[in-house]
mmCIF file of C-alpha atoms and ligand atoms in Angstrom:
data_model
loop_
_atom_site.group_PDB
_atom_site.id
_atom_site.type_symbol
_atom_site.label_atom_id
_atom_site.label_comp_id
_atom_site.label_asym_id
_atom_site.label_seq_id
_atom_site.Cartn_x
_atom_site.Cartn_y
_atom_site.Cartn_z
ATOM 1 C CA MET A 1 15.350 -6.408 -24.042
ATOM 2 C CA PRO A 2 12.402 -4.491 -22.562
ATOM 3 C CA ASN A 3 8.942 -5.098 -23.916
ATOM 4 C CA MET A 4 8.249 -1.986 -26.070
ATOM 5 C CA ARG A 5 4.470 -2.488 -26.293
ATOM 6 C CA MET A 6 2.853 0.967 -26.108
ATOM 7 C CA THR A 7 -0.051 -0.002 -23.856
ATOM 8 C CA LYS A 8 -0.344 -1.300 -20.310
ATOM 9 C CA ASN A 9 -1.651 -4.764 -19.729
ATOM 10 C CA PRO A 10 -5.329 -4.148 -19.032
ATOM 11 C CA MET A 11 -6.582 -4.907 -15.521
ATOM 12 C CA PRO A 12 -9.082 -7.795 -15.433
ATOM 13 C CA SER A 13 -12.377 -6.739 -13.895
ATOM 14 C CA GLN A 14 -15.832 -8.088 -13.200
ATOM 15 C CA ASP A 15 -18.152 -8.254 -16.185
ATOM 16 C CA PRO A 16 -20.585 -5.288 -16.034
ATOM 17 C CA ASN A 17 -23.579 -7.663 -15.892
ATOM 18 C CA VAL A 18 -22.065 -9.388 -12.876
ATOM 19 C CA ARG A 19 -20.756 -6.330 -11.088
ATOM 20 C CA ASN A 20 -24.095 -4.542 -11.247
ATOM 21 C CA LYS A 21 -25.466 -7.239 -8.910
ATOM 22 C CA ASN A 22 -22.815 -7.201 -6.179
ATOM 23 C CA PHE A 23 -20.679 -4.822 -4.088
ATOM 24 C CA LYS A 24 -17.421 -6.780 -4.463
ATOM 25 C CA GLU A 25 -14.242 -5.173 -5.755
ATOM 26 C CA VAL A 26 -14.648 -4.337 -9.438
ATOM 27 C CA THR A 27 -11.025 -4.800 -10.497
ATOM 28 C CA LEU A 28 -9.503 -8.231 -10.004
ATOM 29 C CA GLY A 29 -5.741 -7.666 -10.190
ATOM 30 C CA TYR A 30 -3.034 -8.988 -12.484
ATOM 31 C CA THR A 31 -2.221 -12.663 -12.826
ATOM 32 C CA GLU A 32 1.460 -13.642 -12.484
ATOM 33 C CA GLU A 33 1.782 -13.799 -16.271
ATOM 34 C CA MET A 34 0.361 -10.293 -16.690
ATOM 35 C CA ALA A 35 2.625 -8.902 -13.954
ATOM 36 C CA LEU A 36 5.735 -10.519 -15.473
ATOM 37 C CA ASP A 37 4.812 -9.149 -18.883
ATOM 38 C CA GLU A 38 4.036 -5.627 -17.598
ATOM 39 C CA ALA A 39 7.260 -5.516 -15.555
ATOM 40 C CA GLN A 40 9.211 -6.055 -18.754
ATOM 41 C CA ARG A 41 7.918 -2.717 -20.085
ATOM 42 C CA CYS A 42 10.054 -0.860 -17.516
ATOM 43 C CA LEU A 43 13.259 0.642 -18.954
ATOM 44 C CA ASN A 44 14.984 0.767 -15.536
ATOM 45 C CA CYS A 45 15.777 4.448 -16.168
ATOM 46 C CA LYS A 46 18.917 5.712 -14.452
ATOM 47 C CA ASN A 47 17.323 9.041 -13.390
ATOM 48 C CA MET A 48 14.119 7.311 -12.145
ATOM 49 C CA PRO A 49 11.525 10.060 -12.780
ATOM 50 C CA CYS A 50 8.788 7.743 -11.484
ATOM 51 C CA VAL A 51 10.381 7.734 -8.013
ATOM 52 C CA SER A 52 10.255 11.536 -7.809
ATOM 53 C CA GLY A 53 6.505 11.315 -8.526
ATOM 54 C CA CYS A 54 5.878 8.958 -5.603
ATOM 55 C CA PRO A 55 5.092 10.767 -2.310
ATOM 56 C CA VAL A 56 7.023 8.131 -0.341
ATOM 57 C CA ASN A 57 9.734 7.616 -2.996
ATOM 58 C CA ILE A 58 9.303 3.870 -3.436
ATOM 59 C CA HIS A 59 12.310 2.435 -5.328
ATOM 60 C CA ILE A 60 10.051 1.719 -8.299
ATOM 61 C CA PRO A 61 12.498 0.408 -10.945
ATOM 62 C CA GLU A 62 14.090 -1.829 -8.304
ATOM 63 C CA PHE A 63 10.807 -3.461 -7.282
ATOM 64 C CA ILE A 64 9.691 -3.809 -10.905
ATOM 65 C CA LYS A 65 13.013 -5.489 -11.785
ATOM 66 C CA LYS A 66 12.380 -8.023 -9.010
ATOM 67 C CA VAL A 67 8.913 -8.696 -10.455
ATOM 68 C CA ALA A 68 10.450 -9.253 -13.905
ATOM 69 C CA GLU A 69 12.890 -11.709 -12.270
ATOM 70 C CA HIS A 70 9.892 -13.556 -10.755
ATOM 71 C CA ASP A 71 11.086 -12.596 -7.246
ATOM 72 C CA PHE A 72 7.739 -11.338 -5.941
ATOM 73 C CA GLU A 73 8.710 -11.430 -2.252
ATOM 74 C CA GLY A 74 11.916 -9.531 -3.071
ATOM 75 C CA ALA A 75 9.760 -6.930 -4.837
ATOM 76 C CA TYR A 76 7.580 -6.641 -1.725
ATOM 77 C CA GLN A 77 10.594 -6.125 0.528
ATOM 78 C CA VAL A 78 11.783 -3.281 -1.750
ATOM 79 C CA ILE A 79 8.365 -1.596 -1.509
ATOM 80 C CA ALA A 80 8.198 -2.210 2.247
ATOM 81 C CA GLN A 81 11.341 -0.107 2.768
ATOM 82 C CA SER A 82 9.273 2.971 1.818
ATOM 83 C CA SER A 83 5.581 2.117 2.175
ATOM 84 C CA SER A 84 3.524 0.394 4.858
ATOM 85 C CA LEU A 85 0.293 0.265 2.835
ATOM 86 C CA PRO A 86 1.117 -1.127 -0.628
ATOM 87 C CA ALA A 87 -2.120 -3.098 -1.088
ATOM 88 C CA VAL A 88 -4.064 0.105 -0.354
ATOM 89 C CA CYS A 89 -1.848 2.445 -2.379
ATOM 90 C CA GLY A 90 -1.752 0.027 -5.318
ATOM 91 C CA ARG A 91 -5.541 0.389 -5.425
ATOM 92 C CA VAL A 92 -6.421 3.975 -4.534
ATOM 93 C CA CYS A 93 -3.356 6.200 -5.091
ATOM 94 C CA PRO A 94 -3.830 8.577 -8.038
ATOM 95 C CA GLN A 95 -0.897 7.003 -9.930
ATOM 96 C CA GLU A 96 -1.837 8.827 -13.136
ATOM 97 C CA THR A 97 -0.714 12.125 -11.559
ATOM 98 C CA GLN A 98 2.063 10.668 -9.382
ATOM 99 C CA CYS A 99 4.532 7.894 -10.350
ATOM 100 C CA GLU A 100 2.898 6.943 -13.653
ATOM 101 C CA GLY A 101 2.482 10.611 -14.561
ATOM 102 C CA LYS A 102 6.291 10.874 -14.623
ATOM 103 C CA CYS A 103 7.064 7.533 -16.309
ATOM 104 C CA VAL A 104 9.044 7.981 -19.549
ATOM 105 C CA ARG A 105 7.043 5.207 -21.204
ATOM 106 C CA GLY A 106 4.081 7.582 -20.933
ATOM 107 C CA ILE A 107 5.641 10.060 -23.391
ATOM 108 C CA LYS A 108 4.870 8.008 -26.488
ATOM 109 C CA GLY A 109 2.376 5.514 -25.136
ATOM 110 C CA GLU A 110 0.946 4.409 -21.818
ATOM 111 C CA PRO A 111 3.171 4.484 -18.724
ATOM 112 C CA VAL A 112 4.222 1.278 -17.013
ATOM 113 C CA GLY A 113 1.335 0.029 -14.840
ATOM 114 C CA ILE A 114 3.209 0.823 -11.629
ATOM 115 C CA GLY A 115 0.099 0.877 -9.438
ATOM 116 C CA ARG A 116 -1.155 -2.414 -10.876
ATOM 117 C CA LEU A 117 2.252 -3.991 -10.233
ATOM 118 C CA GLU A 118 2.355 -2.615 -6.687
ATOM 119 C CA ARG A 119 -1.079 -4.076 -6.034
ATOM 120 C CA PHE A 120 -0.024 -7.426 -7.524
ATOM 121 C CA VAL A 121 3.101 -7.588 -5.337
ATOM 122 C CA ALA A 122 1.216 -6.630 -2.157
ATOM 123 C CA ASP A 123 -1.561 -9.156 -2.840
ATOM 124 C CA TRP A 124 1.009 -11.838 -3.665
ATOM 125 C CA HIS A 125 2.807 -11.162 -0.372
ATOM 126 C CA ASN A 126 -0.437 -11.202 1.606
ATOM 127 C CA ALA A 127 -1.433 -14.525 0.023
ATOM 128 C CA HIS A 128 1.924 -16.323 0.155
ATOM 129 C CA ALA A 129 4.547 -14.730 2.347
ATOM 130 C CA THR A 130 5.951 -16.180 5.492
ATOM 131 C CA VAL A 131 8.907 -13.783 5.691
ATOM 132 C CA ALA A 132 8.635 -10.956 8.231
ATOM 133 C CA THR A 133 9.464 -7.408 7.133
ATOM 134 C CA ILE A 134 12.925 -6.399 8.306
ATOM 135 C CA THR A 135 12.893 -4.007 11.281
ATOM 136 C CA ALA A 136 15.621 -2.320 13.327
ATOM 137 C CA PRO A 137 16.228 -3.600 16.885
ATOM 138 C CA LYS A 138 13.960 -2.016 19.551
ATOM 139 C CA ASN A 139 15.344 1.374 20.611
ATOM 140 C CA GLY A 140 13.457 1.689 23.922
ATOM 141 C CA HIS A 141 11.349 4.719 22.915
ATOM 142 C CA LYS A 142 7.526 4.694 23.084
ATOM 143 C CA VAL A 143 5.372 6.666 20.641
ATOM 144 C CA ALA A 144 1.610 7.372 20.713
ATOM 145 C CA ILE A 145 -0.154 8.078 17.414
ATOM 146 C CA ILE A 146 -3.648 9.580 17.431
ATOM 147 C CA GLY A 147 -5.842 8.342 14.582
ATOM 148 C CA SER A 148 -5.490 5.266 12.403
ATOM 149 C CA GLY A 149 -6.167 6.725 8.971
ATOM 150 C CA PRO A 150 -3.510 6.289 6.284
ATOM 151 C CA ALA A 151 -1.407 9.050 7.899
ATOM 152 C CA GLY A 152 -1.373 7.341 11.305
ATOM 153 C CA LEU A 153 -0.853 3.855 9.863
ATOM 154 C CA THR A 154 2.025 5.041 7.666
ATOM 155 C CA CYS A 155 3.684 6.855 10.547
ATOM 156 C CA ALA A 156 3.262 3.773 12.752
ATOM 157 C CA GLY A 157 4.833 1.495 10.139
ATOM 158 C CA ASP A 158 7.799 3.781 9.533
ATOM 159 C CA LEU A 159 8.505 4.198 13.253
ATOM 160 C CA ALA A 160 8.056 0.483 14.017
ATOM 161 C CA LYS A 161 10.581 -0.364 11.294
ATOM 162 C CA LEU A 162 13.011 2.052 12.997
ATOM 163 C CA GLY A 163 12.618 0.182 16.302
ATOM 164 C CA TYR A 164 10.076 2.385 18.138
ATOM 165 C CA ASP A 165 7.392 0.892 20.380
ATOM 166 C CA VAL A 166 4.236 2.321 18.728
ATOM 167 C CA THR A 167 0.643 2.479 19.966
ATOM 168 C CA ILE A 168 -2.130 3.915 17.782
ATOM 169 C CA TYR A 169 -5.190 5.374 19.531
ATOM 170 C CA GLU A 170 -8.281 5.320 17.330
ATOM 171 C CA ALA A 171 -11.631 6.919 18.272
ATOM 172 C CA LEU A 172 -13.733 4.524 16.195
ATOM 173 C CA HIS A 173 -14.206 0.782 16.628
ATOM 174 C CA LEU A 174 -12.110 -0.100 13.561
ATOM 175 C CA ALA A 175 -8.693 1.039 12.358
ATOM 176 C CA GLY A 176 -8.344 2.602 8.909
ATOM 177 C CA GLY A 177 -10.037 6.008 9.021
ATOM 178 C CA VAL A 178 -11.483 7.053 5.663
ATOM 179 C CA LEU A 179 -10.063 3.865 4.140
ATOM 180 C CA VAL A 180 -12.793 1.929 5.969
ATOM 181 C CA TYR A 181 -15.640 4.424 6.401
ATOM 182 C CA GLY A 182 -15.191 6.572 3.261
ATOM 183 C CA ILE A 183 -13.873 4.585 0.323
ATOM 184 C CA PRO A 184 -16.479 2.045 -0.833
ATOM 185 C CA GLU A 185 -16.025 -1.723 -0.716
ATOM 186 C CA PHE A 186 -16.109 -2.080 -4.525
ATOM 187 C CA ARG A 187 -13.030 0.161 -4.767
ATOM 188 C CA LEU A 188 -11.143 -0.832 -1.605
ATOM 189 C CA PRO A 189 -12.357 -3.937 0.249
ATOM 190 C CA LYS A 190 -12.336 -3.651 4.053
ATOM 191 C CA SER A 191 -10.483 -6.988 4.221
ATOM 192 C CA ILE A 192 -7.550 -5.419 2.340
ATOM 193 C CA VAL A 193 -7.318 -2.568 4.861
ATOM 194 C CA GLN A 194 -7.578 -5.046 7.739
ATOM 195 C CA LYS A 195 -4.750 -7.127 6.266
ATOM 196 C CA GLU A 196 -2.522 -4.028 6.097
ATOM 197 C CA VAL A 197 -3.382 -3.255 9.744
ATOM 198 C CA ASP A 198 -2.534 -6.868 10.628
ATOM 199 C CA ASN A 199 0.822 -6.489 8.847
ATOM 200 C CA LEU A 200 1.552 -3.473 11.060
ATOM 201 C CA LYS A 201 0.567 -5.452 14.147
ATOM 202 C CA ALA A 202 3.025 -8.138 13.026
ATOM 203 C CA LEU A 203 5.704 -5.407 13.163
ATOM 204 C CA GLY A 204 4.728 -4.867 16.822
ATOM 205 C CA VAL A 205 2.357 -1.894 16.390
ATOM 206 C CA LYS A 206 -0.449 -1.890 18.987
ATOM 207 C CA VAL A 207 -3.880 -0.553 17.988
ATOM 208 C CA GLU A 208 -6.272 0.691 20.699
ATOM 209 C CA THR A 209 -9.747 1.299 19.268
ATOM 210 C CA ASN A 210 -12.686 3.135 20.907
ATOM 211 C CA MET A 211 -10.167 5.606 22.346
ATOM 212 C CA VAL A 212 -11.299 9.184 21.739
ATOM 213 C CA ILE A 213 -8.259 11.221 22.684
ATOM 214 C CA GLY A 214 -9.411 14.352 24.477
ATOM 215 C CA ARG A 215 -12.204 12.431 26.188
ATOM 216 C CA ILE A 216 -11.146 8.962 27.284
ATOM 217 C CA LEU A 217 -7.504 10.037 27.622
ATOM 218 C CA THR A 218 -6.283 13.615 27.586
ATOM 219 C CA ILE A 219 -3.231 14.826 25.729
ATOM 220 C CA GLU A 220 -1.652 15.551 29.124
ATOM 221 C CA GLU A 221 -2.196 11.934 30.186
ATOM 222 C CA LEU A 222 -0.594 10.751 26.946
ATOM 223 C CA LYS A 223 2.336 13.109 27.508
ATOM 224 C CA ASP A 224 2.785 11.680 31.003
ATOM 225 C CA GLU A 225 2.925 8.148 29.603
ATOM 226 C CA TYR A 226 4.946 8.858 26.475
ATOM 227 C CA GLY A 227 6.894 12.010 27.441
HETATM 228 C C1 FAD B 1 -15.285 9.364 0.132
HETATM 229 C C2 FAD B 1 -13.799 9.526 0.028
HETATM 230 C C3 FAD B 1 -13.104 8.837 -0.979
HETATM 231 C C4 FAD B 1 -11.714 8.988 -1.106
HETATM 232 N N1 FAD B 1 -11.065 8.276 -2.086
HETATM 233 C C5 FAD B 1 -9.733 8.407 -2.221
HETATM 234 C C6 FAD B 1 -9.018 7.675 -3.201
HETATM 235 O O1 FAD B 1 -9.595 6.913 -3.956
HETATM 236 N N2 FAD B 1 -7.683 7.848 -3.296
HETATM 237 C C7 FAD B 1 -7.019 8.691 -2.447
HETATM 238 O O2 FAD B 1 -5.772 8.798 -2.560
HETATM 239 N N3 FAD B 1 -7.658 9.399 -1.488
HETATM 240 C C8 FAD B 1 -8.983 9.282 -1.364
HETATM 241 N N4 FAD B 1 -9.642 10.000 -0.404
HETATM 242 C C9 FAD B 1 -8.849 10.874 0.473
HETATM 243 C C10 FAD B 1 -8.174 10.059 1.593
HETATM 244 O O3 FAD B 1 -9.089 9.127 2.123
HETATM 245 C C11 FAD B 1 -7.660 11.019 2.697
HETATM 246 O O4 FAD B 1 -6.699 11.866 2.097
HETATM 247 C C12 FAD B 1 -7.016 10.228 3.815
HETATM 248 O O5 FAD B 1 -7.928 9.329 4.413
HETATM 249 C C13 FAD B 1 -6.478 11.169 4.898
HETATM 250 O O6 FAD B 1 -5.832 10.353 5.845
HETATM 251 P P1 FAD B 1 -5.667 10.756 7.358
HETATM 252 O O7 FAD B 1 -4.992 9.611 8.041
HETATM 253 O O8 FAD B 1 -5.037 12.090 7.436
HETATM 254 O O9 FAD B 1 -7.144 10.972 7.916
HETATM 255 P P2 FAD B 1 -8.404 9.997 8.119
HETATM 256 O O10 FAD B 1 -8.460 8.918 7.118
HETATM 257 O O11 FAD B 1 -9.560 10.906 8.242
HETATM 258 O O12 FAD B 1 -8.122 9.323 9.530
HETATM 259 C C14 FAD B 1 -8.162 10.045 10.748
HETATM 260 C C15 FAD B 1 -8.450 9.049 11.861
HETATM 261 O O13 FAD B 1 -8.255 9.714 13.096
HETATM 262 C C16 FAD B 1 -9.310 9.334 13.971
HETATM 263 N N5 FAD B 1 -9.437 10.384 14.983
HETATM 264 C C17 FAD B 1 -9.812 11.671 14.767
HETATM 265 N N6 FAD B 1 -9.830 12.339 15.948
HETATM 266 C C18 FAD B 1 -9.439 11.455 16.904
HETATM 267 C C19 FAD B 1 -9.265 11.554 18.333
HETATM 268 N N7 FAD B 1 -9.511 12.671 19.007
HETATM 269 N N8 FAD B 1 -8.855 10.434 19.008
HETATM 270 C C20 FAD B 1 -8.592 9.281 18.340
HETATM 271 N N9 FAD B 1 -8.758 9.146 16.995
HETATM 272 C C21 FAD B 1 -9.175 10.223 16.300
HETATM 273 C C22 FAD B 1 -10.508 9.212 13.050
HETATM 274 O O14 FAD B 1 -11.534 8.416 13.642
HETATM 275 C C23 FAD B 1 -9.889 8.542 11.831
HETATM 276 O O15 FAD B 1 -9.896 7.134 11.927
HETATM 277 C C24 FAD B 1 -11.017 9.861 -0.245
HETATM 278 C C25 FAD B 1 -11.725 10.560 0.775
HETATM 279 C C26 FAD B 1 -13.088 10.392 0.897
HETATM 280 C C27 FAD B 1 -13.811 11.139 1.999
HETATM 281 S S1 SF4 B 2 10.075 6.022 -15.416
HETATM 282 FE FE1 SF4 B 2 8.816 4.248 -16.088
HETATM 283 S S2 SF4 B 2 10.202 3.088 -17.402
HETATM 284 FE FE2 SF4 B 2 11.518 4.482 -16.235
HETATM 285 S S3 SF4 B 2 12.157 3.315 -14.401
HETATM 286 FE FE3 SF4 B 2 10.264 4.411 -13.842
HETATM 287 S S4 SF4 B 2 8.600 2.922 -14.271
HETATM 288 FE FE4 SF4 B 2 10.443 2.186 -15.368
#
């Protein structure tokens, strides 16, 4: 039987009198107990409206079911089929207008805390997992991606999982784009972005920083190497 509580489990966060004296992340993430409890609010709807609200169509009821079954790594592997940045998206995606905005539990109460569960699963994986994400065998094709913002990182992850040999060229000294130089530490810690970049590197993605394409290498030079 699903848990028919009308409200989401609240997200623990720093006490205001503590957080006004530091720049650390304000929200602290679900505990296992909170995640298990929240996952039980999902009705596992057959028509999956939440999935149509997700820009990358994560199999949301499937990953939430795995959470409810206490299979956190299984939940991560479901998310990883569609998203390469779950720890980032679980924190900064506007879920209220995307997946959660379409959740049927939101009609008479609060939607399932899909973003909070995604964040929990990604953080759990980053803290515990030893299992590599499944990728296709190498297909012999090389791809250059210019820019390591969320668009470039996502593209790199998707192509690496399909077996492409991917190199990202980033103008700045760190990968992440606006995720590292725009969104503040108290909302999205730099260490979380770095961990997602490391996960991509573990898939075989190479990241070349300090490479301003158009200056250090021209597009024509890239075409020669990758054409
Ligand atoms: C202050 C701020 C807060 C935001 N907060 C949120 C939020 O909470 N939630 C949300 O969903 N969205 C948020 N956004 C929007 C989100 O950050 C952007 O939609 C997203 O970063 C766009 O991703 P991108 O990969 O296209 O570009 P970018 O993140 O801009 O990345 C582009 C990358 O390409 C590199 N590059 C550019 N030219 C070259 C070149 N010639 N050679 C090599 N590299 C190059 C850049 O250095 C950069 O790293 C925020 C944006 C800002 C500015
Ligand atoms: S719409 Fe809400 S309740 Fe239905 S499957 Fe998606 S998350 Fe679960």
